[in-house]
mmCIF file of C-alpha atoms in Angstrom:
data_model
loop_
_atom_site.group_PDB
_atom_site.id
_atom_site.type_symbol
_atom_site.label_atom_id
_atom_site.label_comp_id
_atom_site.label_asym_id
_atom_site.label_seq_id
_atom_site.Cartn_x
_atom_site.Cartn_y
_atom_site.Cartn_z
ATOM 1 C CA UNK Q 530 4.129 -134.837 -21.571
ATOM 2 C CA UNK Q 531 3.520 -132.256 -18.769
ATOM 3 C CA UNK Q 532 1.159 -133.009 -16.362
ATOM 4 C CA UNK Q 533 -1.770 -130.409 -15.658
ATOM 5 C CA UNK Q 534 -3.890 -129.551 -12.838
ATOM 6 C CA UNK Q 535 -6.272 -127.263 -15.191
ATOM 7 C CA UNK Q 536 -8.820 -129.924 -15.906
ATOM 8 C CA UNK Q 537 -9.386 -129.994 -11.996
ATOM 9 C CA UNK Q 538 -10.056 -126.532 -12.198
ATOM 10 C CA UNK Q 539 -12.374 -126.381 -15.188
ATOM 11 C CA UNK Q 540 -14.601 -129.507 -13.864
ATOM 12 C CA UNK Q 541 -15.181 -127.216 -10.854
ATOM 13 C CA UNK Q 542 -15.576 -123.987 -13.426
ATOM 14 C CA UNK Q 543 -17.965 -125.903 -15.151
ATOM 15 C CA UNK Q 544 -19.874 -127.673 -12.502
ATOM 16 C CA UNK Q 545 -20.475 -123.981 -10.417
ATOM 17 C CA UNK Q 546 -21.279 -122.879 -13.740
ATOM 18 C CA UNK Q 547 -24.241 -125.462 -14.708
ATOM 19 C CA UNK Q 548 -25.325 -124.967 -11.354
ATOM 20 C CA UNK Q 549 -25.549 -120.844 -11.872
ATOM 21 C CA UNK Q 550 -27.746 -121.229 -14.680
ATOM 22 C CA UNK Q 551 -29.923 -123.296 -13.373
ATOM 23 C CA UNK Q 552 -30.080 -123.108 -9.785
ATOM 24 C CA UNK Q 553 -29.156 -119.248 -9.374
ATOM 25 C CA UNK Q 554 -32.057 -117.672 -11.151
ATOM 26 C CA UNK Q 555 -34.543 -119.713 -9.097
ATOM 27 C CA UNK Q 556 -32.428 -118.375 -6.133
ATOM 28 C CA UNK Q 557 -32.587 -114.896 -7.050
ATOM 29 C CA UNK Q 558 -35.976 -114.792 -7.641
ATOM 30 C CA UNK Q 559 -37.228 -116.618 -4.477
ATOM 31 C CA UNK Q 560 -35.062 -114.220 -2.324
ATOM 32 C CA UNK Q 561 -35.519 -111.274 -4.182
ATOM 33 C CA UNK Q 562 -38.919 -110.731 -5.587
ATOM 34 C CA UNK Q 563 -41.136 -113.498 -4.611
ATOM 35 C CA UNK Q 564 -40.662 -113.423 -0.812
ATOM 36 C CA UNK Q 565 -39.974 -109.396 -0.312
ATOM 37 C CA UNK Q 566 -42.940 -108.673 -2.283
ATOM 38 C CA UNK Q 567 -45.112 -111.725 -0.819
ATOM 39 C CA UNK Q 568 -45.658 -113.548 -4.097
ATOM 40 C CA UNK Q 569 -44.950 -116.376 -1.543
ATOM 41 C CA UNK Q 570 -45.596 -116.890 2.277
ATOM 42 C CA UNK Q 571 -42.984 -114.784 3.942
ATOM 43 C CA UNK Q 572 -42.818 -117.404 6.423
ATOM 44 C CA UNK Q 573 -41.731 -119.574 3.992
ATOM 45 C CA UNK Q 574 -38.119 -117.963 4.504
ATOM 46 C CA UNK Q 575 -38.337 -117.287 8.184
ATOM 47 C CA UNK Q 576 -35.265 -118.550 10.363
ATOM 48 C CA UNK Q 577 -36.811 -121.322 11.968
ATOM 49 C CA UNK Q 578 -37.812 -122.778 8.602
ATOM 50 C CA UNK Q 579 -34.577 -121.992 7.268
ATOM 51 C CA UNK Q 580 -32.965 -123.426 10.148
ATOM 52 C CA UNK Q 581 -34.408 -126.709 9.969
ATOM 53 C CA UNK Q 582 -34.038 -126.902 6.068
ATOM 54 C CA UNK Q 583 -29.735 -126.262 6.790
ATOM 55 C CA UNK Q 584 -29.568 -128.439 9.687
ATOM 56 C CA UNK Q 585 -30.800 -131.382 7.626
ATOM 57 C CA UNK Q 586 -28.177 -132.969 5.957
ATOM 58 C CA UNK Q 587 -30.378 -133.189 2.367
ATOM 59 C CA UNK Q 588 -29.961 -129.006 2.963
ATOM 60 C CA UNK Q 589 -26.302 -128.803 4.042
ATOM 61 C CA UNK Q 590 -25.315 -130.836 0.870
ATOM 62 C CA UNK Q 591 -27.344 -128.032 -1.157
ATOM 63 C CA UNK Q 592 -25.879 -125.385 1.022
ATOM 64 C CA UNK Q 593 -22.455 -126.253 0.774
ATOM 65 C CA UNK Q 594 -22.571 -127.453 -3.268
ATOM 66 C CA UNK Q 595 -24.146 -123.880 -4.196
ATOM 67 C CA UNK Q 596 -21.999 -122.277 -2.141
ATOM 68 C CA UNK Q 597 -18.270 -124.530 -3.068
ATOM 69 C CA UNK Q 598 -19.469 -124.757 -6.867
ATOM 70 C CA UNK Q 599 -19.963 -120.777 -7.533
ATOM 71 C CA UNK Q 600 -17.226 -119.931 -5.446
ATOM 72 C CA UNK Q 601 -15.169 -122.087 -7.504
ATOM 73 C CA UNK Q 602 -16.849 -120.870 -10.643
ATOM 74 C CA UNK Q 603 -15.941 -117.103 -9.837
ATOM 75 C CA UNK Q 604 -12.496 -117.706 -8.938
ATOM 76 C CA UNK Q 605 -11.520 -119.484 -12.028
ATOM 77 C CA UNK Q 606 -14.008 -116.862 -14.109
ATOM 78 C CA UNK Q 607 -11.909 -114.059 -12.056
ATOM 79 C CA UNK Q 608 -8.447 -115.864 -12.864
ATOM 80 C CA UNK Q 609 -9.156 -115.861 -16.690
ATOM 81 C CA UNK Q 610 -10.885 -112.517 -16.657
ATOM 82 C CA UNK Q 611 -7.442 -110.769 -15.120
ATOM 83 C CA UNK Q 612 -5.250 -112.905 -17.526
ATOM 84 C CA UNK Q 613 -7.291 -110.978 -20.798
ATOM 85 C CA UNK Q 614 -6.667 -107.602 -18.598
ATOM 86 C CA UNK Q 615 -2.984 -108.068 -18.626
ATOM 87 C CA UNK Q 616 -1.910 -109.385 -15.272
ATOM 88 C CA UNK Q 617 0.236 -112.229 -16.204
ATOM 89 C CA UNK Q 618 1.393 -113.269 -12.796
ATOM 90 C CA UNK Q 619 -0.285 -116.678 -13.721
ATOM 91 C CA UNK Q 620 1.097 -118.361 -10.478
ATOM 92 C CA UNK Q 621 0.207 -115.662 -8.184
ATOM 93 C CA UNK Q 622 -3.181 -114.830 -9.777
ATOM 94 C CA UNK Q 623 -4.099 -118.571 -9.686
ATOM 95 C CA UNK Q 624 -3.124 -118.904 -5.910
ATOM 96 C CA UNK Q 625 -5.185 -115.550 -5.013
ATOM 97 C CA UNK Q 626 -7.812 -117.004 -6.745
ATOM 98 C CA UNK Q 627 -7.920 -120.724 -5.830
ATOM 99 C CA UNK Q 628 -6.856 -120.081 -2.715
ATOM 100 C CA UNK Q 629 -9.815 -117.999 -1.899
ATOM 101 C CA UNK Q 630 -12.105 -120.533 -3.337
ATOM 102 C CA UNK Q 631 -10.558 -123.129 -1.010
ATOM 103 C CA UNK Q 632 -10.862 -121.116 2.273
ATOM 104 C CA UNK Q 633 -14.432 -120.261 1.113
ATOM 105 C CA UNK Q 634 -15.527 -123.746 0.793
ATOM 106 C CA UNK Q 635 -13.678 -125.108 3.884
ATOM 107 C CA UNK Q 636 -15.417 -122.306 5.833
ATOM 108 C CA UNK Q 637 -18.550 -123.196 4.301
ATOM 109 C CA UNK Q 638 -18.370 -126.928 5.502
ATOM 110 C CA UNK Q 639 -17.454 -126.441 8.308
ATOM 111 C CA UNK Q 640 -19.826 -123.745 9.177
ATOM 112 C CA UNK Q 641 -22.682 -126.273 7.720
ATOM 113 C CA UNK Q 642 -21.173 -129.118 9.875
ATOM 114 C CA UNK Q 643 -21.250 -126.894 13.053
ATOM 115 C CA UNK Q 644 -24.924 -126.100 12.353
ATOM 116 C CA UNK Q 645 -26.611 -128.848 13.387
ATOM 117 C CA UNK Q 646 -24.514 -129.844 16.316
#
């Protein structure tokens, strides 16, 4: 039998993906109607409160698993959505898209790592 790396791949598609539906909403609504039009305290999102929240380590694991898990989510979304267009460069496509993921979550930690020192 040939050995696969795809269920790596779709663990991570499907973990970013549970975390979309049920974090991301919550996320988009905090940022972008309940603080703008002050259905909470606006200071609630100031940068010293969001400060402290990411230099805790309880909010740099949130941080960087939102971040990692939807990055990782899109790219393997993007991968299969260009496959169905036509683009059958599978390698290529798949390293583009990966690839990207990978810088984006080794920027995010260390980026979160760097914040509290």
């Amino acid at each position: 039998m040939k050995r696969s790396n795809d269920p790596v791949f779709w663990s991570l598609f499907g973990a970013g993906g549970l975390l979309a539906a049920l974090i991301g909403p919550a996320l988009v609504f905090i940022t972008g109607i309940a603080v703008p039009f002050a259905l909470m305290n606006p200071d609630t999102m100031s940068y010293a409160h969001m400060l402290a929240f990411f230099q805790h380590w309880a909010g740099k694991l949130f941080a960087f698993a939102v971040i990692a898990l939807f990055m990782w989510h899109a790219a393997h979304r993007i991968a299969i959505v260009l496959h169905d267009l036509g683009v059958h460069a599978v390698a290529l496509v798949k390293f583009g898209c990966y690839g990207l993921a990978l810088l984006g979550t080794v920027i995010a930690g260390y980026t979160l790592l760097k914040l509290g020192s």
